[in-house]
Short mmCIF file of C-alpha atoms and ligand atoms in Angstrom, two decimals:
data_model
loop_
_atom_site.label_atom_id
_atom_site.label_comp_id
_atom_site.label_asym_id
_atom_site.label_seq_id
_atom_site.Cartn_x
_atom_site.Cartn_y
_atom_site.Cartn_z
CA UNK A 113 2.67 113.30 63.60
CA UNK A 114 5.60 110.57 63.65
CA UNK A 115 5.97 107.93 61.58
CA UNK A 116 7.11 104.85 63.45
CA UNK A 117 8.76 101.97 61.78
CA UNK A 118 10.31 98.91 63.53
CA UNK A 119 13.67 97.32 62.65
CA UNK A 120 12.49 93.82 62.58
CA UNK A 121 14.29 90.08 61.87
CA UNK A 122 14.00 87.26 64.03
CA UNK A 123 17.49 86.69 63.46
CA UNK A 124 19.96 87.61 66.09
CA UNK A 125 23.00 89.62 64.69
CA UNK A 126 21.77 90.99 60.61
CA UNK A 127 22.31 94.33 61.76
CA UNK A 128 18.97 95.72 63.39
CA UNK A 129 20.46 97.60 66.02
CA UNK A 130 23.28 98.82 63.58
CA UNK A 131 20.54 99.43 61.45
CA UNK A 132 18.33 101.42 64.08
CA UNK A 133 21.29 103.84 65.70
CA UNK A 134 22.53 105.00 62.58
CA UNK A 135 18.83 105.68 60.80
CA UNK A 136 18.27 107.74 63.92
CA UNK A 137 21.52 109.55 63.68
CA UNK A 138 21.06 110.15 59.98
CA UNK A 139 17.84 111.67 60.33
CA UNK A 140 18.63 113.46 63.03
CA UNK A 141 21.44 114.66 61.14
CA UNK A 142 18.93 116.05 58.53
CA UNK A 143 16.72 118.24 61.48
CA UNK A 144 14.34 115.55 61.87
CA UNK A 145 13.15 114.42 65.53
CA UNK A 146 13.69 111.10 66.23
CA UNK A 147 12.68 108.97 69.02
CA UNK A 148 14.15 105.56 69.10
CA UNK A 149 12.68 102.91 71.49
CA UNK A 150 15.24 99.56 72.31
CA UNK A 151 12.68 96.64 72.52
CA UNK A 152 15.62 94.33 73.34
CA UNK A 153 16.19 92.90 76.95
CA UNK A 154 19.70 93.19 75.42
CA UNK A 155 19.74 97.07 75.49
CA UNK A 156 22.63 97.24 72.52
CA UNK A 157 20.30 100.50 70.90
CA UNK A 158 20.99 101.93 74.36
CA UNK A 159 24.71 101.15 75.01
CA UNK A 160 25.26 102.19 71.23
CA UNK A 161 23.78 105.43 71.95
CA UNK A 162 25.91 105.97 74.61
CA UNK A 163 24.14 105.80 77.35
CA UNK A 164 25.18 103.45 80.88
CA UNK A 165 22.20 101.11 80.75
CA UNK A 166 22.88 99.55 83.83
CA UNK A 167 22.14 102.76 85.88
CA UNK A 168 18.77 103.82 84.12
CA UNK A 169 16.36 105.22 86.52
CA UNK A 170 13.81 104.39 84.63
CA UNK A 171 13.56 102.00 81.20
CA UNK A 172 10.90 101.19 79.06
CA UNK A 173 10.35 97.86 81.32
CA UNK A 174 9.13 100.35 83.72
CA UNK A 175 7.15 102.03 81.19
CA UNK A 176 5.24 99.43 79.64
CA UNK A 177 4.04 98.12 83.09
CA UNK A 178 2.89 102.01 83.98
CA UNK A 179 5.28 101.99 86.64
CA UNK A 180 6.87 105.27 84.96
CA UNK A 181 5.87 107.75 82.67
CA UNK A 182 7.28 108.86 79.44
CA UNK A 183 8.89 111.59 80.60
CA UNK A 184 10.72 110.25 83.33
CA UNK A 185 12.00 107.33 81.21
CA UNK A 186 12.81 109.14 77.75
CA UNK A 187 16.60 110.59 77.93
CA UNK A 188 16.86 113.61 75.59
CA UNK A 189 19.62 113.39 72.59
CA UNK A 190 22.13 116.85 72.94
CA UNK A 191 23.16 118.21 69.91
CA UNK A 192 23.31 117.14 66.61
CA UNK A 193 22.77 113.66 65.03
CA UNK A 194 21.43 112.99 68.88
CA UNK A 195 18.26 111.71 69.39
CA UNK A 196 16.08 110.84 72.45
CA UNK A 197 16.00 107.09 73.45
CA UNK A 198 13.84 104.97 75.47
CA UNK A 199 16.12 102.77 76.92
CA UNK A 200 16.59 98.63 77.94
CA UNK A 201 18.36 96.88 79.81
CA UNK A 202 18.22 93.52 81.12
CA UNK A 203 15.25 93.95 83.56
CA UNK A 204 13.61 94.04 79.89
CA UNK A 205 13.31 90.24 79.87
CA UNK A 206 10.68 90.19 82.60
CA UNK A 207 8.10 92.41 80.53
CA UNK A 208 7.65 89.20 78.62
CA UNK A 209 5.64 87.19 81.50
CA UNK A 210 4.32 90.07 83.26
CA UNK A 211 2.68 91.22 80.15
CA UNK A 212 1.06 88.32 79.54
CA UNK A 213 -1.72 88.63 82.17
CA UNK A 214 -2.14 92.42 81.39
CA UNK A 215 -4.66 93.92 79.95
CA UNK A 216 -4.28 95.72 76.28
CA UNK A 217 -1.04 93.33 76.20
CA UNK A 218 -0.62 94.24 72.86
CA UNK A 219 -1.34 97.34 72.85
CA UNK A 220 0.80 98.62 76.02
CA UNK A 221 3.66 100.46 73.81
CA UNK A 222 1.22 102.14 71.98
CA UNK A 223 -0.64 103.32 74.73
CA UNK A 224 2.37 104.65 76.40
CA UNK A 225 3.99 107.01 73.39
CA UNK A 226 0.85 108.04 71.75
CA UNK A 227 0.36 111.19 73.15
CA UNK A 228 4.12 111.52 72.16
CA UNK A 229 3.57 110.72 68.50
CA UNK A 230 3.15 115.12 68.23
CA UNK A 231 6.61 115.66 69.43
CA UNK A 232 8.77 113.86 66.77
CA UNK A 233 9.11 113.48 63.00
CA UNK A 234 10.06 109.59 63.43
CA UNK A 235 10.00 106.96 65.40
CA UNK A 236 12.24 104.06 65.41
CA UNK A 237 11.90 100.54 67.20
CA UNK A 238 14.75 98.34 67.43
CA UNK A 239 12.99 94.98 67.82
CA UNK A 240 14.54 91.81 69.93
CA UNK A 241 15.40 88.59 67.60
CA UNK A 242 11.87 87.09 68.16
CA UNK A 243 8.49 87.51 67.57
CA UNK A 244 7.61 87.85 70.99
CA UNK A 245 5.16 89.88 73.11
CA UNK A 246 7.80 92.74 72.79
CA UNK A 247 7.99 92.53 69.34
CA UNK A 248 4.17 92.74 68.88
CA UNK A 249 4.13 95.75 70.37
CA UNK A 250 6.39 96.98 68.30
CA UNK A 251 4.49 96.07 65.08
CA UNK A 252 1.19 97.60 67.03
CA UNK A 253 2.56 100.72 67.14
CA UNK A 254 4.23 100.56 63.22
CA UNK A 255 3.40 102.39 59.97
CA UNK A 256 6.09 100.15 58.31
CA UNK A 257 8.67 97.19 59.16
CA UNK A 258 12.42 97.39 58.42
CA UNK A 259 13.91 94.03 58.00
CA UNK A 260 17.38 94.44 57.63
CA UNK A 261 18.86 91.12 55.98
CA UNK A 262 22.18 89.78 54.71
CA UNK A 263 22.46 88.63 50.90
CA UNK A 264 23.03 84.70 51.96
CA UNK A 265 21.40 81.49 51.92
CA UNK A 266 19.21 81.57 55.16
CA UNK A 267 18.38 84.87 54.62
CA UNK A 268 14.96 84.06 52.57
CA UNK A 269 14.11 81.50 55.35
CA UNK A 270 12.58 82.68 57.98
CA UNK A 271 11.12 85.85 56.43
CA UNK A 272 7.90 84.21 55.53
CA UNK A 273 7.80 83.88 59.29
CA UNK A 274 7.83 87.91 59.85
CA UNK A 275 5.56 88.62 56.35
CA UNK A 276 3.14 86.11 58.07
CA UNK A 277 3.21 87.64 61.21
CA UNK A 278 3.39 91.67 59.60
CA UNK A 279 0.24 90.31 57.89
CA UNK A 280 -1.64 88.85 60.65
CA UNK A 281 -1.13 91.95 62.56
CA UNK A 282 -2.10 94.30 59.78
CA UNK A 283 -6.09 92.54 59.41
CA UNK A 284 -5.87 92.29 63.67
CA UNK A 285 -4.26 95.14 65.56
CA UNK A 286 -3.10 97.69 63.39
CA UNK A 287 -4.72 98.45 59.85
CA UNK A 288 -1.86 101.14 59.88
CA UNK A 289 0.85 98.36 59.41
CA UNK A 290 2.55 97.91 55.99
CA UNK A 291 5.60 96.73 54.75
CA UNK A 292 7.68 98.81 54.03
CA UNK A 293 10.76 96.87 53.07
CA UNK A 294 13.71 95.01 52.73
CA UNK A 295 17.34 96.78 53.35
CA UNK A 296 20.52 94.78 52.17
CA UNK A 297 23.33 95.59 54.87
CA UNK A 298 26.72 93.43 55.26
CA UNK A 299 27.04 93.26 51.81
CA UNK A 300 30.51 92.61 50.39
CA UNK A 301 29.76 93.05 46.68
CA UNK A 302 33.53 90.83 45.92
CA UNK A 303 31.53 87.55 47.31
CA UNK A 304 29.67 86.35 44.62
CA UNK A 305 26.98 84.24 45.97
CA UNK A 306 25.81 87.90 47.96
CA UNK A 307 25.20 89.49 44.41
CA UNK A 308 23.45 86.54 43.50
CA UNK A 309 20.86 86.54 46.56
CA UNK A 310 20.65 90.51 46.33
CA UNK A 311 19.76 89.94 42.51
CA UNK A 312 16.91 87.13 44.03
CA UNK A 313 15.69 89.48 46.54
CA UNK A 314 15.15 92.30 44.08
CA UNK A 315 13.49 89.84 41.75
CA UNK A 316 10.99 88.36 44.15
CA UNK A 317 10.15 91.73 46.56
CA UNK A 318 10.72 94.60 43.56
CA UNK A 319 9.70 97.52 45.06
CA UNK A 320 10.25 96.23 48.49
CA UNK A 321 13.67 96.26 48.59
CA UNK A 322 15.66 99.34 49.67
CA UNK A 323 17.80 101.09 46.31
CA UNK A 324 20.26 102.21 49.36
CA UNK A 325 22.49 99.03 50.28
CA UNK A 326 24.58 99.36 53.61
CA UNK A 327 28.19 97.83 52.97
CA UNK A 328 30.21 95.60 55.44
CA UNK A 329 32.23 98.27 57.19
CA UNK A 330 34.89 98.11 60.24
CA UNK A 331 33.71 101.77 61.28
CA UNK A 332 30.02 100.59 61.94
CA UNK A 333 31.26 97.37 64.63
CA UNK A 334 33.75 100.03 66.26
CA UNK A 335 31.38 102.57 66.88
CA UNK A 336 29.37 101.54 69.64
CA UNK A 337 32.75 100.68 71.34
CA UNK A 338 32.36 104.61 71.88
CA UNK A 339 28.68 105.10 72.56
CA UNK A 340 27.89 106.48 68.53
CA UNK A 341 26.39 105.60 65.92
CA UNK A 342 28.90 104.99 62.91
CA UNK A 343 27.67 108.23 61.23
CA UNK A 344 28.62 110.02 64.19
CA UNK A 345 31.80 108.15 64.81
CA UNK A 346 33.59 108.50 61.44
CA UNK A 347 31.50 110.70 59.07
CA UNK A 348 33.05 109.67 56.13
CA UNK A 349 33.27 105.88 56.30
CA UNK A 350 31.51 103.91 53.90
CA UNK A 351 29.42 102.77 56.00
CA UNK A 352 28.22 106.59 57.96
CA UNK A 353 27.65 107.11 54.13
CA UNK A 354 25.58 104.48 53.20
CA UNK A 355 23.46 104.89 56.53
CA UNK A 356 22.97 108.76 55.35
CA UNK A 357 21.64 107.39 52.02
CA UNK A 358 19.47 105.37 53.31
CA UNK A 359 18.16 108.25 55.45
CA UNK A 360 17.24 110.02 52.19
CA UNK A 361 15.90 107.31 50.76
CA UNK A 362 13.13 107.06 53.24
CA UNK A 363 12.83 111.12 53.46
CA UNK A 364 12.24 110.99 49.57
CA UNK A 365 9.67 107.66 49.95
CA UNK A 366 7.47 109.69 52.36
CA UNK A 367 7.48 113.14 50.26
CA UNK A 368 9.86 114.80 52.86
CA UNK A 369 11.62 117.59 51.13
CA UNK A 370 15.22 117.42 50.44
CA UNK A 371 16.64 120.08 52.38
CA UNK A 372 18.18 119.91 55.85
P1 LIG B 59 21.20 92.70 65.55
O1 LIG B 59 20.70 93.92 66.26
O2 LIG B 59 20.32 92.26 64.42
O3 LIG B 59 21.49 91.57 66.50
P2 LIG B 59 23.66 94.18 65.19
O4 LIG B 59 23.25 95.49 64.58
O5 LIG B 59 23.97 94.18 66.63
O6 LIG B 59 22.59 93.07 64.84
O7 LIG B 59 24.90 93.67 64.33
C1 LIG B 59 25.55 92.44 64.64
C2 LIG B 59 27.06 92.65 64.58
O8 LIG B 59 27.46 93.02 63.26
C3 LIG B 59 27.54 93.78 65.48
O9 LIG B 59 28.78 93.44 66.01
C4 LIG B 59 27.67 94.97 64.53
O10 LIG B 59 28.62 95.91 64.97
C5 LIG B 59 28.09 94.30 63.25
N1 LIG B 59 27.62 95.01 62.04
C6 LIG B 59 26.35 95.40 61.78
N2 LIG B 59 26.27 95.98 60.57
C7 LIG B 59 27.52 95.97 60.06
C8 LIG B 59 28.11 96.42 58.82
N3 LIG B 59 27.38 97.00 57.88
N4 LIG B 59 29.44 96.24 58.65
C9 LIG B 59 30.18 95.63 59.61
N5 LIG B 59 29.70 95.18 60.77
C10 LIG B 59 28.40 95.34 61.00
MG1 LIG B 60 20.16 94.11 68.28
#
């Protein structure tokens, strides 16, 4: 059965999508299944995975209004460090008012990869910069939340926002739903103030904070320039690295052996 996390911020550009390719790759990378599922009207998981979002024959718009079914929406990852994808594009935007009159509104995403959950070892969400209808669907369907965040200022505002809302959806919707944690990416360890606010972030979350931080690295923004992941694109960058960590970081969390 898969475990499904969401990559979660209501901030626009901290690195969820960055944060969601490269996870899948990783894992993928160590023989795990992945499915990864772009909740963004903006489709950038899909693009960055290399695949032409603007002639999908099916996306999971289509899905989550039962206008297709899984299997004529998911595209299948080749080889390795591929995964499959459920892929966005712009018609993704419209799911938001159409949902809202829908029955099970909440509950649509989960309803359409559940029988699914068999076929994969994890499941990754990359979740729009909102707490929208989308994202809710997301969290409905979550063992755990992924919040990637930058060591600055702002970064602490705001997430009281998603803990409330990872909360109220734990007691309401999905008992499943914990927090899993925090991940420092962007981090330039030369700017002070960034150690400073990753020293805060430790203090006040412990345990909910990632050991694995994710540098600022060139080779992660080129990537999806080619359709990749980073840890696809250039193996050995810093960044690919620090993305592969992570990976076994989470495999060693949930009792996964380390082999593979
Ligand atoms: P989000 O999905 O939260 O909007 P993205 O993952 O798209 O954020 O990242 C925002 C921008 O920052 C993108 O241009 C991405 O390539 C770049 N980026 C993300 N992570 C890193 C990193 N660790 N180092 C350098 N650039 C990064
Ligand atoms: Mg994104």
């Amino acid at each position: 059965m898969a475990r499904v996390f969401c990559v979660a911020n209501q901030k626009g550009g901290v690195g969820k999508t960055t944060t969601c390719i490269n996870l899948a790759a990783a894992l993928s990378l160590k023989g795990k299944k992945v499915l990864l599922i772009d909740l963004d009207p903006q489709g950038n998981a899909t693009s960055g995975s290399g695949i032409e979002k603007k002639s999908l024959e099916a996306s999971i718009y289509e899905l989550l209004l039962g206008e297709s079914t899984f299997a004529e929406t998911v595209i299948h990852g080749k080889g390795r460090g591929r995964y499959d994808v459920l892929p966005a594009n712009r018609d993704l935007a419209g799911a938001e008012v159409e949902l809202v009159n829908m029955e099970h509104r909440h509950f649509r995403l989960r309803k359409a990869i559940e029988k699914e959950l068999g076929n994969y070892d994890f499941v990754l969400i990359d979740c729009s910069p909102s707490i929208s209808l989308l994202t809710l669907n997301g969290l409905s369907c979550a063992d755990g939340v992924i919040v990637p965040m930058q060591c600055e200022y702002y970064a602490l505002e705001g997430l009281t926002d998603l803990v409330d809302t990872v909360q109220a959806v734990f007691s309401d919707m999905n008992p499943n739903l914990t927090m899993i944690g925090l991940l420092r990416v962007m981090f330039d360890p030369r700017i002070t103030l960034q150690s400073q606010v990753s020293d805060q972030l430790k203090e006040h979350f412990g345990e909910r904070v990632f050991d694995t931080v994710i540098p600022r690295n060139v080779r992660l923004a080129e990537a999806p320039g080619y359709g990749m992941p980073g840890v696809l694109y250039d193996p050995s960058s810093k960044g690919a690295k620090a993305y592969k960590a992570f990976a076994a970081e989470i495999l060693s969390k949930l009792g996964h052996s380390k082999q593979g």
